Every structure is written in C-alpha cells, then in structure tokens.
Amino acid sequence: MALQKTEISAGGIVLKKNPPQVLMVQVKNLIGKIVWTFPKGHLEKGETAAQAAVREVLEETGWDCKIPPRARKPFLKVQYFFRRGKSTIRKKVVWFWMAPGRKTGSRDPKEIRRVRWAGLAAAKRLIKYPSDKQILKRLQATIE
C-alpha cells in the first residue's frame, strides 16, 4: 500500500551522569506488546521540536528537564516506517539531549506503564526498536 502519512515527533534522551543513566518509559505499542523506549510524542500546533520534546518528557515521566544551551541542535534525527491499520506511516523523530531537572509530577498512566532510570548496559538489554538501539549507540560513543 502507498505511503499515507508522515508524522513528526520529538523526544528527549535524558542523561544522568556519574554513573551514566538514561530515563526510559515502558509502553504498550500498536500491536499490544510491552516495550521500553525513550519519551517522545507529537508536536502540537505552533510548537518547535525542542519545545515538544521538553513537554513530552514532562507529560510522560513527570520529570521537568531542560535542553542544555550547548545541546540546542538535535542529538539525532531518525526515520522509520510502520503500519497503523491499513495505512503506512513514515515517522520522523527529532531527539534532543536533556539534563534532568526535578521530579514535578507523575507519569501519564494512559500512555506510560512505568518510568525508570537505567544504566547504559541495562538500557541496551531493555530496548528492542532499531531506532532506540541507534540512539543508545550514539549516546555511548558520545560519552565515552
């Protein structure tokens, strides 16, 4: 079937240092499988990708995080395709490196099953999506 739609999302790779840990969310994907991934979501009207990434991290995890001034450019941009019903969706995701702020709320229970900080080795075991593996590989190369 022909490409039906392009969706653009933004997300945050929230990194604690010493020892390195990333903020992860557990979700139920479109086929009902439980997976660990990084917080992300759609841009709202009038929002920049950076604004959407900060908002989505807060909404999904309860963590009020910031994009450091030196990290204003996206950390990584990924693209992948998936099926939703009978439609093929081209998904573009802009990822930003974020510094953890403070916990100001809680996860969105409608979307997020669990939130956790994971060391890089644990994150590598938890993630399944190829794009998440790409993110983690880039992150490891950046902090080593």
PDB file of C-alpha atoms in Angstrom:
ATOM      1  CA  MET A   1       0.000   0.000   0.000  1.00  0.00           C
ATOM      2  CA  ALA A   2       1.211   3.527  -0.756  1.00  0.00           C
ATOM      3  CA  LEU A   3       2.558   5.870   1.860  1.00  0.00           C
ATOM      4  CA  GLN A   4      -0.385   7.546   3.562  1.00  0.00           C
ATOM      5  CA  LYS A   5       1.030   9.966   6.075  1.00  0.00           C
ATOM      6  CA  THR A   6       4.171  11.462   7.594  1.00  0.00           C
ATOM      7  CA  GLU A   7       4.217  12.064  11.336  1.00  0.00           C
ATOM      8  CA  ILE A   8       6.792  14.184  13.131  1.00  0.00           C
ATOM      9  CA  SER A   9       7.595  13.649  16.789  1.00  0.00           C
ATOM     10  CA  ALA A  10      10.206  14.880  19.228  1.00  0.00           C
ATOM     11  CA  GLY A  11      11.729  13.227  22.231  1.00  0.00           C
ATOM     12  CA  GLY A  12      14.272  13.522  24.977  1.00  0.00           C
ATOM     13  CA  ILE A  13      17.328  11.491  25.812  1.00  0.00           C
ATOM     14  CA  VAL A  14      17.604  12.460  29.456  1.00  0.00           C
ATOM     15  CA  LEU A  15      21.037  11.610  30.812  1.00  0.00           C
ATOM     16  CA  LYS A  16      22.173  11.493  34.437  1.00  0.00           C
ATOM     17  CA  LYS A  17      25.932  11.404  34.850  1.00  0.00           C
ATOM     18  CA  ASN A  18      28.127   9.551  37.371  1.00  0.00           C
ATOM     19  CA  PRO A  19      27.210   6.811  36.686  1.00  0.00           C
ATOM     20  CA  PRO A  20      25.514   7.368  33.313  1.00  0.00           C
ATOM     21  CA  GLN A  21      21.796   6.560  33.366  1.00  0.00           C
ATOM     22  CA  VAL A  22      19.028   7.310  30.871  1.00  0.00           C
ATOM     23  CA  LEU A  23      15.360   7.974  31.562  1.00  0.00           C
ATOM     24  CA  MET A  24      13.143   5.310  29.972  1.00  0.00           C
ATOM     25  CA  VAL A  25       9.430   4.636  29.673  1.00  0.00           C
ATOM     26  CA  GLN A  26       7.559   1.368  29.344  1.00  0.00           C
ATOM     27  CA  VAL A  27       4.646   1.493  26.890  1.00  0.00           C
ATOM     28  CA  LYS A  28       2.259  -0.803  25.085  1.00  0.00           C
ATOM     29  CA  ASN A  29       2.971  -0.482  21.361  1.00  0.00           C
ATOM     30  CA  LEU A  30       0.472  -0.554  18.477  1.00  0.00           C
ATOM     31  CA  ILE A  31       0.354  -4.352  18.403  1.00  0.00           C
ATOM     32  CA  GLY A  32      -0.100  -4.605  22.166  1.00  0.00           C
ATOM     33  CA  LYS A  33       3.466  -5.589  23.042  1.00  0.00           C
ATOM     34  CA  ILE A  34       5.048  -4.118  26.182  1.00  0.00           C
ATOM     35  CA  VAL A  35       8.333  -2.357  25.307  1.00  0.00           C
ATOM     36  CA  TRP A  36      10.867   0.002  26.871  1.00  0.00           C
ATOM     37  CA  THR A  37      11.742   3.131  24.919  1.00  0.00           C
ATOM     38  CA  PHE A  38      12.582   6.805  25.371  1.00  0.00           C
ATOM     39  CA  PRO A  39       9.923   9.505  25.977  1.00  0.00           C
ATOM     40  CA  LYS A  40       8.627  11.191  22.827  1.00  0.00           C
ATOM     41  CA  GLY A  41       5.452  12.466  21.208  1.00  0.00           C
ATOM     42  CA  HIS A  42       3.821  14.553  18.503  1.00  0.00           C
ATOM     43  CA  LEU A  43       4.394  18.248  18.039  1.00  0.00           C
ATOM     44  CA  GLU A  44       1.418  20.419  18.905  1.00  0.00           C
ATOM     45  CA  LYS A  45       0.366  23.296  16.670  1.00  0.00           C
ATOM     46  CA  GLY A  46       2.859  26.163  16.855  1.00  0.00           C
ATOM     47  CA  GLU A  47       5.416  24.163  18.833  1.00  0.00           C
ATOM     48  CA  THR A  48       9.058  23.700  17.894  1.00  0.00           C
ATOM     49  CA  ALA A  49      10.592  20.239  18.080  1.00  0.00           C
ATOM     50  CA  ALA A  50      12.619  21.293  21.135  1.00  0.00           C
ATOM     51  CA  GLN A  51       9.518  22.602  22.934  1.00  0.00           C
ATOM     52  CA  ALA A  52       7.620  19.407  22.128  1.00  0.00           C
ATOM     53  CA  ALA A  53      10.464  17.231  23.398  1.00  0.00           C
ATOM     54  CA  VAL A  54      10.589  19.025  26.764  1.00  0.00           C
ATOM     55  CA  ARG A  55       6.788  18.916  27.097  1.00  0.00           C
ATOM     56  CA  GLU A  56       6.581  15.220  26.193  1.00  0.00           C
ATOM     57  CA  VAL A  57       9.274  14.228  28.686  1.00  0.00           C
ATOM     58  CA  LEU A  58       7.400  16.108  31.420  1.00  0.00           C
ATOM     59  CA  GLU A  59       3.991  14.681  30.460  1.00  0.00           C
ATOM     60  CA  GLU A  60       5.198  11.103  30.113  1.00  0.00           C
ATOM     61  CA  THR A  61       7.615  10.902  33.038  1.00  0.00           C
ATOM     62  CA  GLY A  62       6.874  13.735  35.461  1.00  0.00           C
ATOM     63  CA  TRP A  63      10.481  14.976  35.083  1.00  0.00           C
ATOM     64  CA  ASP A  64      10.918  18.669  34.268  1.00  0.00           C
ATOM     65  CA  CYS A  65      14.049  18.507  32.102  1.00  0.00           C
ATOM     66  CA  LYS A  66      15.956  21.101  30.119  1.00  0.00           C
ATOM     67  CA  ILE A  67      17.889  21.072  26.866  1.00  0.00           C
ATOM     68  CA  PRO A  68      21.322  22.487  27.772  1.00  0.00           C
ATOM     69  CA  PRO A  69      22.416  25.529  25.723  1.00  0.00           C
ATOM     70  CA  ARG A  70      25.274  23.527  24.192  1.00  0.00           C
ATOM     71  CA  ALA A  71      22.767  20.889  23.028  1.00  0.00           C
ATOM     72  CA  ARG A  72      20.248  23.139  21.232  1.00  0.00           C
ATOM     73  CA  LYS A  73      20.783  21.256  17.975  1.00  0.00           C
ATOM     74  CA  PRO A  74      19.126  17.832  17.803  1.00  0.00           C
ATOM     75  CA  PHE A  75      21.131  14.946  19.224  1.00  0.00           C
ATOM     76  CA  LEU A  76      19.855  12.672  16.463  1.00  0.00           C
ATOM     77  CA  LYS A  77      17.140  12.503  13.820  1.00  0.00           C
ATOM     78  CA  VAL A  78      15.680   9.121  12.917  1.00  0.00           C
ATOM     79  CA  GLN A  79      13.110   7.948  10.433  1.00  0.00           C
ATOM     80  CA  TYR A  80      11.218   4.672  10.242  1.00  0.00           C
ATOM     81  CA  PHE A  81       8.037   3.224   8.783  1.00  0.00           C
ATOM     82  CA  PHE A  82       5.211   1.339  10.467  1.00  0.00           C
ATOM     83  CA  ARG A  83       1.653   0.267   9.818  1.00  0.00           C
ATOM     84  CA  ARG A  84      -1.382   1.654  11.595  1.00  0.00           C
ATOM     85  CA  GLY A  85      -4.431  -0.224  10.427  1.00  0.00           C
ATOM     86  CA  LYS A  86      -4.278  -0.177   6.638  1.00  0.00           C
ATOM     87  CA  SER A  87      -2.026   2.887   6.438  1.00  0.00           C
ATOM     88  CA  THR A  88       1.743   3.044   6.145  1.00  0.00           C
ATOM     89  CA  ILE A  89       3.154   5.811   8.310  1.00  0.00           C
ATOM     90  CA  ARG A  90       6.538   7.455   7.819  1.00  0.00           C
ATOM     91  CA  LYS A  91       7.668   8.570  11.259  1.00  0.00           C
ATOM     92  CA  LYS A  92      10.349  11.225  11.700  1.00  0.00           C
ATOM     93  CA  VAL A  93      11.626  11.732  15.233  1.00  0.00           C
ATOM     94  CA  VAL A  94      13.901  14.547  16.386  1.00  0.00           C
ATOM     95  CA  TRP A  95      15.792  13.637  19.561  1.00  0.00           C
ATOM     96  CA  PHE A  96      17.293  16.148  21.985  1.00  0.00           C
ATOM     97  CA  TRP A  97      19.842  15.545  24.690  1.00  0.00           C
ATOM     98  CA  MET A  98      18.421  16.740  28.032  1.00  0.00           C
ATOM     99  CA  ALA A  99      19.669  17.367  31.526  1.00  0.00           C
ATOM    100  CA  PRO A 100      17.454  16.034  34.307  1.00  0.00           C
ATOM    101  CA  GLY A 101      15.650  18.709  36.234  1.00  0.00           C
ATOM    102  CA  ARG A 102      13.393  17.864  39.101  1.00  0.00           C
ATOM    103  CA  LYS A 103      10.533  15.444  39.502  1.00  0.00           C
ATOM    104  CA  THR A 104       7.430  17.642  39.442  1.00  0.00           C
ATOM    105  CA  GLY A 105       4.669  15.201  38.624  1.00  0.00           C
ATOM    106  CA  SER A 106       3.959  11.624  37.694  1.00  0.00           C
ATOM    107  CA  ARG A 107       3.776   9.555  34.527  1.00  0.00           C
ATOM    108  CA  ASP A 108       0.775   9.683  32.214  1.00  0.00           C
ATOM    109  CA  PRO A 109      -0.984   6.421  33.210  1.00  0.00           C
ATOM    110  CA  LYS A 110      -2.988   6.348  29.950  1.00  0.00           C
ATOM    111  CA  GLU A 111       0.200   6.100  27.896  1.00  0.00           C
ATOM    112  CA  ILE A 112       3.024   5.056  30.200  1.00  0.00           C
ATOM    113  CA  ARG A 113       3.116   1.858  32.240  1.00  0.00           C
ATOM    114  CA  ARG A 114       6.397   2.540  34.069  1.00  0.00           C
ATOM    115  CA  VAL A 115       9.248   5.056  34.214  1.00  0.00           C
ATOM    116  CA  ARG A 116      12.794   4.188  35.248  1.00  0.00           C
ATOM    117  CA  TRP A 117      16.401   5.296  35.170  1.00  0.00           C
ATOM    118  CA  ALA A 118      18.595   2.661  33.556  1.00  0.00           C
ATOM    119  CA  GLY A 119      22.344   2.317  33.283  1.00  0.00           C
ATOM    120  CA  LEU A 120      23.573   2.044  29.710  1.00  0.00           C
ATOM    121  CA  ALA A 121      24.100  -1.737  29.916  1.00  0.00           C
ATOM    122  CA  ALA A 122      20.582  -2.229  31.317  1.00  0.00           C
ATOM    123  CA  ALA A 123      19.104   0.099  28.688  1.00  0.00           C
ATOM    124  CA  LYS A 124      20.808  -1.933  25.965  1.00  0.00           C
ATOM    125  CA  ARG A 125      19.126  -5.098  27.291  1.00  0.00           C
ATOM    126  CA  LEU A 126      15.716  -3.420  27.618  1.00  0.00           C
ATOM    127  CA  ILE A 127      15.346  -1.728  24.228  1.00  0.00           C
ATOM    128  CA  LYS A 128      14.057  -3.558  21.162  1.00  0.00           C
ATOM    129  CA  TYR A 129      13.420  -0.908  18.499  1.00  0.00           C
ATOM    130  CA  PRO A 130      16.231  -0.453  15.943  1.00  0.00           C
ATOM    131  CA  SER A 131      15.940   3.346  16.210  1.00  0.00           C
ATOM    132  CA  ASP A 132      16.369   3.150  20.009  1.00  0.00           C
ATOM    133  CA  LYS A 133      19.451   0.973  19.541  1.00  0.00           C
ATOM    134  CA  GLN A 134      20.804   3.639  17.178  1.00  0.00           C
ATOM    135  CA  ILE A 135      20.201   6.297  19.846  1.00  0.00           C
ATOM    136  CA  LEU A 136      21.925   4.269  22.546  1.00  0.00           C
ATOM    137  CA  LYS A 137      24.911   3.509  20.304  1.00  0.00           C
ATOM    138  CA  ARG A 138      25.324   7.217  19.547  1.00  0.00           C
ATOM    139  CA  LEU A 139      24.927   8.086  23.225  1.00  0.00           C
ATOM    140  CA  GLN A 140      27.596   5.585  24.274  1.00  0.00           C
ATOM    141  CA  ALA A 141      30.006   6.926  21.642  1.00  0.00           C
ATOM    142  CA  THR A 142      29.344  10.496  22.795  1.00  0.00           C
ATOM    143  CA  ILE A 143      30.012   9.960  26.499  1.00  0.00           C
ATOM    144  CA  GLU A 144      32.985   7.588  26.220  1.00  0.00           C
TER     145      GLU A 144
END
